[in-house]
Short mmCIF file of C-alpha atoms and ligand atoms in Angstrom, two decimals:
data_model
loop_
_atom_site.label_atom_id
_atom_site.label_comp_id
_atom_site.label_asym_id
_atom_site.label_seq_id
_atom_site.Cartn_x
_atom_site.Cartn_y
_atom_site.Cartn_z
CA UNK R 1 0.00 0.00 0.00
CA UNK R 2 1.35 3.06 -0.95
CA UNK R 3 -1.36 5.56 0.17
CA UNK R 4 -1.77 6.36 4.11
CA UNK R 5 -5.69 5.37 2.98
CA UNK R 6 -6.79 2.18 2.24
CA UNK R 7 -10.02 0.69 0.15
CA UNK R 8 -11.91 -2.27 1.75
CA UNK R 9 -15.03 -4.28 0.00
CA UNK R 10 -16.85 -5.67 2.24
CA UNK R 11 -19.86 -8.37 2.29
CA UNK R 12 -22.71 -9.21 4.04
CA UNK R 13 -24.73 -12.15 3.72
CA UNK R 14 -25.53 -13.75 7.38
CA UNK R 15 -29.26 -13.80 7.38
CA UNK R 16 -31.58 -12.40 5.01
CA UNK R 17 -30.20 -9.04 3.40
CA UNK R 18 -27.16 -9.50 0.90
CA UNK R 19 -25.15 -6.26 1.22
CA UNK R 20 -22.12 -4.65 -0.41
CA UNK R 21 -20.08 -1.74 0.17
CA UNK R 22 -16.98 0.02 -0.19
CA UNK R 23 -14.84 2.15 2.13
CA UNK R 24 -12.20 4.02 2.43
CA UNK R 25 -10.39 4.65 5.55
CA UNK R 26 -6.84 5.88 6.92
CA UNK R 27 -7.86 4.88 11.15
CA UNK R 28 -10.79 4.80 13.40
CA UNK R 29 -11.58 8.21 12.87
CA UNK R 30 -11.91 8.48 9.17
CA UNK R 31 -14.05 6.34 7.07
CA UNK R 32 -15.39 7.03 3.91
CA UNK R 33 -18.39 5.12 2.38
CA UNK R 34 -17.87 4.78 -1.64
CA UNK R 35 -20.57 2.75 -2.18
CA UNK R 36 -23.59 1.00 -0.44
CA UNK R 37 -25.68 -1.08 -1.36
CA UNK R 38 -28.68 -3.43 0.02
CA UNK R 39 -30.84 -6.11 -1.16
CA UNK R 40 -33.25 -7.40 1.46
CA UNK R 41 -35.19 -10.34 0.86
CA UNK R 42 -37.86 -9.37 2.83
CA UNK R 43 -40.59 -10.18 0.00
CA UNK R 44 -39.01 -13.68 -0.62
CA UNK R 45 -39.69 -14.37 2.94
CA UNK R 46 -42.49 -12.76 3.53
CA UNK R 47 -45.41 -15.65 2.83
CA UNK R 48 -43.47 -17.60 5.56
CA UNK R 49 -43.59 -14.74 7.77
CA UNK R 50 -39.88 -15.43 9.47
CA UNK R 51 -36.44 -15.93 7.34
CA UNK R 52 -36.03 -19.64 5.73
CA UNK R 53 -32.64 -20.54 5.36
CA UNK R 54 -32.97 -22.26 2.32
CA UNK R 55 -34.30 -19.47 0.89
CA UNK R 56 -31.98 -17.01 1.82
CA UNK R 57 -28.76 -18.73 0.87
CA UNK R 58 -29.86 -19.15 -2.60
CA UNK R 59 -31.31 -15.70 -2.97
CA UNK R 60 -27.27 -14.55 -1.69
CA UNK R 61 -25.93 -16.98 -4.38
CA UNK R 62 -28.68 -15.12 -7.23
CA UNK R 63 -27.68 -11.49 -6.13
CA UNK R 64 -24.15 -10.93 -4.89
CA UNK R 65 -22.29 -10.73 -8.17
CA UNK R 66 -24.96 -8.61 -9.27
CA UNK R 67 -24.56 -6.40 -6.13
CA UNK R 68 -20.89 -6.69 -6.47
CA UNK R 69 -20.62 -5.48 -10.22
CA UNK R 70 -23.09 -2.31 -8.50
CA UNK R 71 -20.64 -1.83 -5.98
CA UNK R 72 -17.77 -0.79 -7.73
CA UNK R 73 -19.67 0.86 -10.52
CA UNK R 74 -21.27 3.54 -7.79
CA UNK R 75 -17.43 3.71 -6.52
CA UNK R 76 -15.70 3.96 -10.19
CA UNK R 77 -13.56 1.46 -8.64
CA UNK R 78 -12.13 -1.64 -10.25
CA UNK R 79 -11.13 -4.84 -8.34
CA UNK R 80 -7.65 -4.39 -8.74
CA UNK R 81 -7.87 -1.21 -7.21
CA UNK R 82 -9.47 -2.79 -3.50
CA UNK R 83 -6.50 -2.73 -1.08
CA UNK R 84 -8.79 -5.92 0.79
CA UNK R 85 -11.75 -8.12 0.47
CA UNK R 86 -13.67 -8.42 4.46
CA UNK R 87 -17.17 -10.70 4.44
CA UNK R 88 -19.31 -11.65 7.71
CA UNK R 89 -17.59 -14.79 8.61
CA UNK R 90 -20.13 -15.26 11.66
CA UNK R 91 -22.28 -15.13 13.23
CA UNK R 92 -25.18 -15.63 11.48
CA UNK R 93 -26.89 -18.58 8.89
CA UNK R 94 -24.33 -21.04 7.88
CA UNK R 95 -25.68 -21.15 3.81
CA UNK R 96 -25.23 -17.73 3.91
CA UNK R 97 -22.03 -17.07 5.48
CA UNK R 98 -20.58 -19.77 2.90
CA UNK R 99 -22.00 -17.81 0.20
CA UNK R 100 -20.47 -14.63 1.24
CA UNK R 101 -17.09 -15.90 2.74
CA UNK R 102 -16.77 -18.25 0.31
CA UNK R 103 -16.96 -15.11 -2.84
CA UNK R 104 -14.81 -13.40 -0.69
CA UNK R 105 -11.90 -16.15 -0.84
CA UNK R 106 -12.39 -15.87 -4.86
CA UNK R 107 -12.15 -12.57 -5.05
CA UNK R 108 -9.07 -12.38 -2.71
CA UNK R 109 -7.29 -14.84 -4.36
CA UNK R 110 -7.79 -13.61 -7.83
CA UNK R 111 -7.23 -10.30 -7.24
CA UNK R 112 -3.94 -11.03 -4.95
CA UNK R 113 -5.22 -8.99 -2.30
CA UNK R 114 -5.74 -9.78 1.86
CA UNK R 115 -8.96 -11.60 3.13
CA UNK R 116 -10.28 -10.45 6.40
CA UNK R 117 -13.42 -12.31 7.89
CA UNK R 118 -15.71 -10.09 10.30
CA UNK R 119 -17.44 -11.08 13.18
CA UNK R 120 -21.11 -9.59 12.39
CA UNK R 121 -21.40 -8.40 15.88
CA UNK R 122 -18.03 -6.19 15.66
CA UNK R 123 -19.31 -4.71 12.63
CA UNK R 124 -22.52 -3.55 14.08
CA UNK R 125 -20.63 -2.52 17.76
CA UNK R 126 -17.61 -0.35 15.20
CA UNK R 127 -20.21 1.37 13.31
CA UNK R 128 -20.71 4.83 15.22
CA UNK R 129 -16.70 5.29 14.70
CA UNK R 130 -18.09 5.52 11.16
CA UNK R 131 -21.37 7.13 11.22
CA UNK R 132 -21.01 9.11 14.01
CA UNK R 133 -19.42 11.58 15.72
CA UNK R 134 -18.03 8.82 18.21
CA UNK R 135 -14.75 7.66 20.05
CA UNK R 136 -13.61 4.61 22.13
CA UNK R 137 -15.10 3.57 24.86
CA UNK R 138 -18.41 3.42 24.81
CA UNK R 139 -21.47 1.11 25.80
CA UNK R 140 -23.55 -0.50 23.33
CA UNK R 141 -27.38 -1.76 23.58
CA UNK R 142 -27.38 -4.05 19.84
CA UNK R 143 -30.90 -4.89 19.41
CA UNK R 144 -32.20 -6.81 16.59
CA UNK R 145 -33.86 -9.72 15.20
CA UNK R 146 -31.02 -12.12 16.07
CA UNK R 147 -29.57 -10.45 18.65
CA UNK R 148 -29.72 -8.32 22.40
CA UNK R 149 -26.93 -7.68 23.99
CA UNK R 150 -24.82 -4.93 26.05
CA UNK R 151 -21.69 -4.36 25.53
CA UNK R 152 -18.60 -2.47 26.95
CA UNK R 153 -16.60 -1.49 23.53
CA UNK R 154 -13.21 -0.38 24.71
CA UNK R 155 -11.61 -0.14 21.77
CA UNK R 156 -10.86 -2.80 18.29
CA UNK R 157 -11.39 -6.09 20.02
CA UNK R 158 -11.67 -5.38 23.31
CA UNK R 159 -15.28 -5.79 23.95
CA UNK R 160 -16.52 -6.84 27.52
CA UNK R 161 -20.68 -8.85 27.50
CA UNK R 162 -22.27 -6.74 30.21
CA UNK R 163 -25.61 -8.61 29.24
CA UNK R 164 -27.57 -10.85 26.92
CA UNK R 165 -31.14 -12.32 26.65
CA UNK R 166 -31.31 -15.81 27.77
CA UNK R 167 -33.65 -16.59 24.99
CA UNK R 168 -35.63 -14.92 22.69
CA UNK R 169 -33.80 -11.58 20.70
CA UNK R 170 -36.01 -8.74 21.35
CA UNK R 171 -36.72 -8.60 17.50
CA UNK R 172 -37.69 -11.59 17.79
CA UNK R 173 -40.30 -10.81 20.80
CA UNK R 174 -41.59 -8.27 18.17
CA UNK R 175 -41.67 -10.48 15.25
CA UNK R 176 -43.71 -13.29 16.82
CA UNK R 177 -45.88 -10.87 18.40
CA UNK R 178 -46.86 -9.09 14.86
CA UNK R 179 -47.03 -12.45 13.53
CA UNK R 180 -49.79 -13.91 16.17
CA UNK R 181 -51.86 -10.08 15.83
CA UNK R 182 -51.64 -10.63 11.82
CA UNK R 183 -49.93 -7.43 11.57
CA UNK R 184 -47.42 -7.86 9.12
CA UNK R 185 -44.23 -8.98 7.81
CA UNK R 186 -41.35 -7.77 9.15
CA UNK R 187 -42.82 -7.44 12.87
CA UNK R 188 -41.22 -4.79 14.30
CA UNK R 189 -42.48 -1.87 12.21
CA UNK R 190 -45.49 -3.68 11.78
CA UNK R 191 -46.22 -3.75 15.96
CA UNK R 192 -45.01 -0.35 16.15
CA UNK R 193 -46.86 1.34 13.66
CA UNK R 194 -50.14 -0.47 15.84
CA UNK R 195 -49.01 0.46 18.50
CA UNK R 196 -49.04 4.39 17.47
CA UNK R 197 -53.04 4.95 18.58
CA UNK R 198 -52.65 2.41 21.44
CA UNK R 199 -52.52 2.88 25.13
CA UNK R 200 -49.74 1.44 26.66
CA UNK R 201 -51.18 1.04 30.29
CA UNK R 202 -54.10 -1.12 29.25
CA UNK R 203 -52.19 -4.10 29.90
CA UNK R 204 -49.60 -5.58 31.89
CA UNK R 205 -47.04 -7.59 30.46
CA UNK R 206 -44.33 -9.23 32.39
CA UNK R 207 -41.18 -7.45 32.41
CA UNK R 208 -39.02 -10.42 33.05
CA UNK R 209 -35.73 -10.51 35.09
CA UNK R 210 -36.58 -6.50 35.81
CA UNK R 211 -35.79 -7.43 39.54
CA UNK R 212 -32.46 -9.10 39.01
CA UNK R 213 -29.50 -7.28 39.70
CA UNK R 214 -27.84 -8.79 36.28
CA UNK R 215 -27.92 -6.75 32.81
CA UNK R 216 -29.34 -9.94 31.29
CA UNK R 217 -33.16 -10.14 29.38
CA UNK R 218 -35.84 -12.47 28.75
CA UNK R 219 -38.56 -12.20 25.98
CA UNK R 220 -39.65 -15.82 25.23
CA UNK R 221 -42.39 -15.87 27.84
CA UNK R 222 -43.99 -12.58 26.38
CA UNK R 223 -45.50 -14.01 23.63
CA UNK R 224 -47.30 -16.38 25.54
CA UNK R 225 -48.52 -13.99 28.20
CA UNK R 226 -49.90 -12.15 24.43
CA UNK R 227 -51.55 -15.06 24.09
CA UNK R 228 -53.03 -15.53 27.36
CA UNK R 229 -54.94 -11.98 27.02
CA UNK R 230 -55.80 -12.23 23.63
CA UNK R 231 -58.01 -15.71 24.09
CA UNK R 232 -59.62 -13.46 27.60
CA UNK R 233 -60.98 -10.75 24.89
CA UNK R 234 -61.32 -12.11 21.42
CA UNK R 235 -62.59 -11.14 19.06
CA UNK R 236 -60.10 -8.04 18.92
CA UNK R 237 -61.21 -4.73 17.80
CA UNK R 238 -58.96 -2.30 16.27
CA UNK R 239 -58.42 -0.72 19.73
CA UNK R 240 -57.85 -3.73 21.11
CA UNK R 241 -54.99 -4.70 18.64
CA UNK R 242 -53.48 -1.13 19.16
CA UNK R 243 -53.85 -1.13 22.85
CA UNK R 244 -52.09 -5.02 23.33
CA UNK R 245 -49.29 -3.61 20.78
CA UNK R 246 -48.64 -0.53 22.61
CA UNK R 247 -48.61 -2.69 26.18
CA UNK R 248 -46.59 -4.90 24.75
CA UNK R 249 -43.58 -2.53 23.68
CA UNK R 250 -43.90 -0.67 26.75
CA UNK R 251 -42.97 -3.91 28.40
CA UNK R 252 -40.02 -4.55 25.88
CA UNK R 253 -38.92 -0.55 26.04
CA UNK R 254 -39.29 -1.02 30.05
CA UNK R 255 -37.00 -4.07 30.16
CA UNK R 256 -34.57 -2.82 27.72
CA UNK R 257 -34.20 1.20 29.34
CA UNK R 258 -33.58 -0.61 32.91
CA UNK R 259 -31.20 -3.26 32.24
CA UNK R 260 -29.50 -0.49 30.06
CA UNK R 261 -29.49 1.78 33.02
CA UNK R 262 -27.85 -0.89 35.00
CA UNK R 263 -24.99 -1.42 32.31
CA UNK R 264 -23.98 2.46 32.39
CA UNK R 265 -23.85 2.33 36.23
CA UNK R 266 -22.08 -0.77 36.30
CA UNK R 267 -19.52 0.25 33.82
CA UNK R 268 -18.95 3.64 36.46
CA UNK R 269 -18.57 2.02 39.31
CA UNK R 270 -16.62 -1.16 37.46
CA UNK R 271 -14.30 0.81 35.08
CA UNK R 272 -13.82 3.62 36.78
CA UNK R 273 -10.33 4.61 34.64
CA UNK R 274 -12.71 4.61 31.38
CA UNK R 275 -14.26 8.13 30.36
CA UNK R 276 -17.49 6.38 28.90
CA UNK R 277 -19.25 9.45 26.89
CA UNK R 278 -21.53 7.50 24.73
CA UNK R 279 -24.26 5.60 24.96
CA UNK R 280 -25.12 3.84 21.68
CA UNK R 281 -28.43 1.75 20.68
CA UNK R 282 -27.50 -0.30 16.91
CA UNK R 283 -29.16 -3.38 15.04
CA UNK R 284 -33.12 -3.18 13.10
CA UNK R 285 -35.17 -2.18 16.63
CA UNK R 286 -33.29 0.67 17.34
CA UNK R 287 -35.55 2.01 14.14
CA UNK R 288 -38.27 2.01 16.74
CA UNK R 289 -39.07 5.81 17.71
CA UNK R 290 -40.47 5.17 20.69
CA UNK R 291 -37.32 2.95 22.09
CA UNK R 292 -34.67 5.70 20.73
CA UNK R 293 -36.86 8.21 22.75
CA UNK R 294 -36.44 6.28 26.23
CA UNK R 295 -33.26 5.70 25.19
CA UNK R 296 -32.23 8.85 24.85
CA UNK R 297 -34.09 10.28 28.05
CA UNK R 298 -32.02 7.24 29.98
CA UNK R 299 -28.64 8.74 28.51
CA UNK R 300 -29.93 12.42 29.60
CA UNK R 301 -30.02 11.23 32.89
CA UNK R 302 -26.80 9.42 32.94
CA UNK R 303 -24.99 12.54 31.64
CA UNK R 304 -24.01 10.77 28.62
CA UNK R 305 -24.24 11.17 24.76
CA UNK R 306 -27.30 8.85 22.97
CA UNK R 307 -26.04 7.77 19.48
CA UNK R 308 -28.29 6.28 17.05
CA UNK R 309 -26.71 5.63 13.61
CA UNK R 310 -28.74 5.86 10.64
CA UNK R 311 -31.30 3.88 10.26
CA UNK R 312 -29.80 2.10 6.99
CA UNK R 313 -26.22 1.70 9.08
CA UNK R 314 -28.67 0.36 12.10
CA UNK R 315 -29.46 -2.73 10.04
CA UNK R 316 -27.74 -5.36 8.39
CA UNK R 317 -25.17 -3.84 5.33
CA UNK R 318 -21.65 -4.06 4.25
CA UNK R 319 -20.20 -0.85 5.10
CA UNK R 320 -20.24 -1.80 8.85
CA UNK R 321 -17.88 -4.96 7.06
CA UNK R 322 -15.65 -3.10 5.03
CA UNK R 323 -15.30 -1.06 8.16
CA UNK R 324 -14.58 -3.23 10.85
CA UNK R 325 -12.70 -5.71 8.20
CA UNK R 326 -10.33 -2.26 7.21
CA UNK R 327 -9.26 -1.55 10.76
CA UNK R 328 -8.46 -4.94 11.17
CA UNK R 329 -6.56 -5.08 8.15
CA UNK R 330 -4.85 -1.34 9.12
CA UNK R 331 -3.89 -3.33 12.66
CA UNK R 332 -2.38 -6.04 10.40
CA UNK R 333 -4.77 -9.02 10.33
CA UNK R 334 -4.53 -10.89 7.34
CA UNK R 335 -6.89 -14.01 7.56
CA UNK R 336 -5.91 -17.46 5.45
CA UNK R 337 -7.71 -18.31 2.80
CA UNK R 338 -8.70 -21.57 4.66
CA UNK R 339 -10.90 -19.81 7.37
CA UNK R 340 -14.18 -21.58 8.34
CA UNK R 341 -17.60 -19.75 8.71
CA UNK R 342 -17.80 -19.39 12.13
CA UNK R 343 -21.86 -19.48 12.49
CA UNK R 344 -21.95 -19.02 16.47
CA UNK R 345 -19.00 -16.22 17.74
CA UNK R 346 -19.98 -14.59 20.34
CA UNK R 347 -17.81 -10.67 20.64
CA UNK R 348 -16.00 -11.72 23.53
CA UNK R 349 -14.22 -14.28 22.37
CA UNK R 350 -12.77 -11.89 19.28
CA UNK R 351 -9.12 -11.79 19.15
CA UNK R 352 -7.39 -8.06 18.42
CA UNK R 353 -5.69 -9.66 15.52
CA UNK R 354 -7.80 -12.42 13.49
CA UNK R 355 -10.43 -14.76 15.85
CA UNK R 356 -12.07 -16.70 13.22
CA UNK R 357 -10.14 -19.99 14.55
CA UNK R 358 -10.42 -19.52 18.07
O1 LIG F 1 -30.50 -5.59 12.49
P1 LIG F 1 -31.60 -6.22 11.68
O2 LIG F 1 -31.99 -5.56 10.39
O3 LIG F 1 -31.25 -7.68 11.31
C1 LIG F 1 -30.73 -8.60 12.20
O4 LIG F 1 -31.56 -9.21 12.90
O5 LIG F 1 -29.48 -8.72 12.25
O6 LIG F 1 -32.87 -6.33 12.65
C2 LIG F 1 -34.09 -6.87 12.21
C3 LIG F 1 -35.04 -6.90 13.39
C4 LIG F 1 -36.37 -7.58 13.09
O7 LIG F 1 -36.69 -8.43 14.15
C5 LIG F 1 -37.34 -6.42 12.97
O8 LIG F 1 -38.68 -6.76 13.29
C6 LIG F 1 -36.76 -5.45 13.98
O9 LIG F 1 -35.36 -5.56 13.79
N1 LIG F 1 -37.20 -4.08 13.74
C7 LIG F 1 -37.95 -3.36 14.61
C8 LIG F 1 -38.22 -2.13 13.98
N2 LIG F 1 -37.60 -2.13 12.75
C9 LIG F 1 -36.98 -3.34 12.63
N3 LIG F 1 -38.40 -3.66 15.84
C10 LIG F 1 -39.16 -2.73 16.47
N4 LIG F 1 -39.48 -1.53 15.92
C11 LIG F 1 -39.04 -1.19 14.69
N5 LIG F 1 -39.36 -0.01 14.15
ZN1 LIG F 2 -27.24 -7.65 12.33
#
């Protein structure tokens, strides 16, 4: 490399959106996003209202040389010109993750250039660095359909579980929900666009684990407490439907604003040599207005910065890839082309410099 910058492509294919992007970058303060682009396969999965696997690793195979070809076009970049080739290695759907990695081997070893494979869950907890106005260390509530965790991001690598659900991801809580109402396919915007008219004191959902001292949550028994008042009042009017929606994510936002208040005071008192200034909320549900608004109160109190990244950055893509793959690269990870797809990888057990075999 000849250039202080350097040009990652990165890919994204773990569960049902088949992303890529390019970016440029020089360190953790300067990223540059060339190129973006998404294609969800929300419609393909729709009619089976939840991702098939099947499904979505032949719909990656169908559309990311397409998406590839797109990539460099909206960059006026050539392959030869990519200084390295990152794809989600894990976590995520094994077909998929094969798909991706698997292009990504090709592509390095035609072109001659590194391969770096991302953990999915870096990507997503290194995107404010690009989005944002953000530095290391900060806390980070990732909340989506596959995933609900805190974590302490100290800086590349270093990343410390404060808490996790024990079941259910709280997308998940919202997809099932939508799906039992009838709402709508994905859940989440579905349950909170119901929710809108809806009073959110009508009834009481559990807030589990709300009296344990841990960070940790619990969703799975929602749904069936849904259920439970549902069969007391059917047939539901369209009050009803907005009133149990709007109960329901008050339960969710209740559970998620309290366990997140517990991982900010935690980290004080725990890491008291760390000047934690942010506060950031990533993955699809952090879309949700009404979460990002008791998110944000939560951080007002704290006396610390809420971050939101956009909502496109929020969701699965490749730019949080290329991102987290370049600053691996820039700290000198090179992975071997012989790197599995690493389908369960939880953030803590990264490695500063290449964790895909550990
Ligand atoms: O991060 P994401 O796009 O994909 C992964 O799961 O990695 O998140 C998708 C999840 C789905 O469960 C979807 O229902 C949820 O995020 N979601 C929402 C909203 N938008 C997306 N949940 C609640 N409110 C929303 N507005
Ligand atoms: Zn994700």
């Amino acid at each position: 490399m000849t250039t202080d910058h350097i040009t990652v492509l990165g890919i994204e294919s773990s569960c049902d959106e088949t992303a890529v992007s390019i970016v440029k970058l020089e360190n953790e303060k300067s990223g540059e996003i060339l190129s973006n682009v998404v294609f969800s396969q929300i419609d393909e999965h729709m009619p089976y209202g939840g991702v098939v696997p099947e499904i979505a690793s032949r719909s990656h195979i169908e559309n990311l040389s397409p998406l590839i070809d797109r990539a460099l076009d909206e960059a006026s970049f050539k392959l030869q010109d990519i200084d390295g080739i990152a794809a989600t290695s894990g976590p995520g759907l094994v077909g998929g993750l094969i798909v991706g990695l698997t292009t990504a081997k090709g592509i390095a070893l035609g072109a001659g250039i590194p391969l770096i494979g991302v953990n999915h869950l870096e990507g997503h907890a290194l995107t404010p660095l690009l989005t944002n106005e953000v530095s290391f260390p900060y806390i980070l509530l990732l909340i989506s359909g596959g995933h609900t965790q805190l974590i302490l991001v100290k800086s590349l690598g270093k990343y410390i579980q404060l808490g996790t659900t024990l079941d259910d991801a709280v997308g998940e809580a919202f997809d099932k929900a939508a799906k039992f109402l009838d709402l709508g396919y994905p859940g989440g915007p579905a349950l909170e666009k119901a929710s809108e008219k809806g009073s959110s004191n009508r009834f009481n959902f559990p807030r589990p684990l709300l009296r344990s001292e841990d960070c940790n949550f619990s969703f799975s028994g929602l749904k069936t407490s849904l259920i439970r008042e549902v069969k007391e009042i059917e047939p539901l009017s369209k009050k009803d439907l907005a009133d149990l929606s709007a109960s329901y994510q008050q339960a969710i936002i209740e559970c998620l604003t309290t366990k997140s208040s517990r991982a900010i005071s935690r980290v004080k008192k725990e890491y008291k040599d760390l000047d934690i200034k942010y506060f950031v909320a990533s993955g699809g549900v952090a879309s949700n207005k009404a979460i990002g608004k008791s998110l944000n109160d939560l951080a007002i109190k704290n006396k610390i910065k809420f971050v939101a990244p956009p909502i496109k950055f929020c969701t699965d893509n490749a730019a949080m890839i290329a991102w987290a793959g370049g600053l691996r690269l820039l700290n000198g990870q090179k992975d071997s082309l012989e790197i599995p797809v690493t389908p369960r990888w939880p953030l803590e057990e990264m490695k500063l410099n290449g964790g895909n075999l550990g």
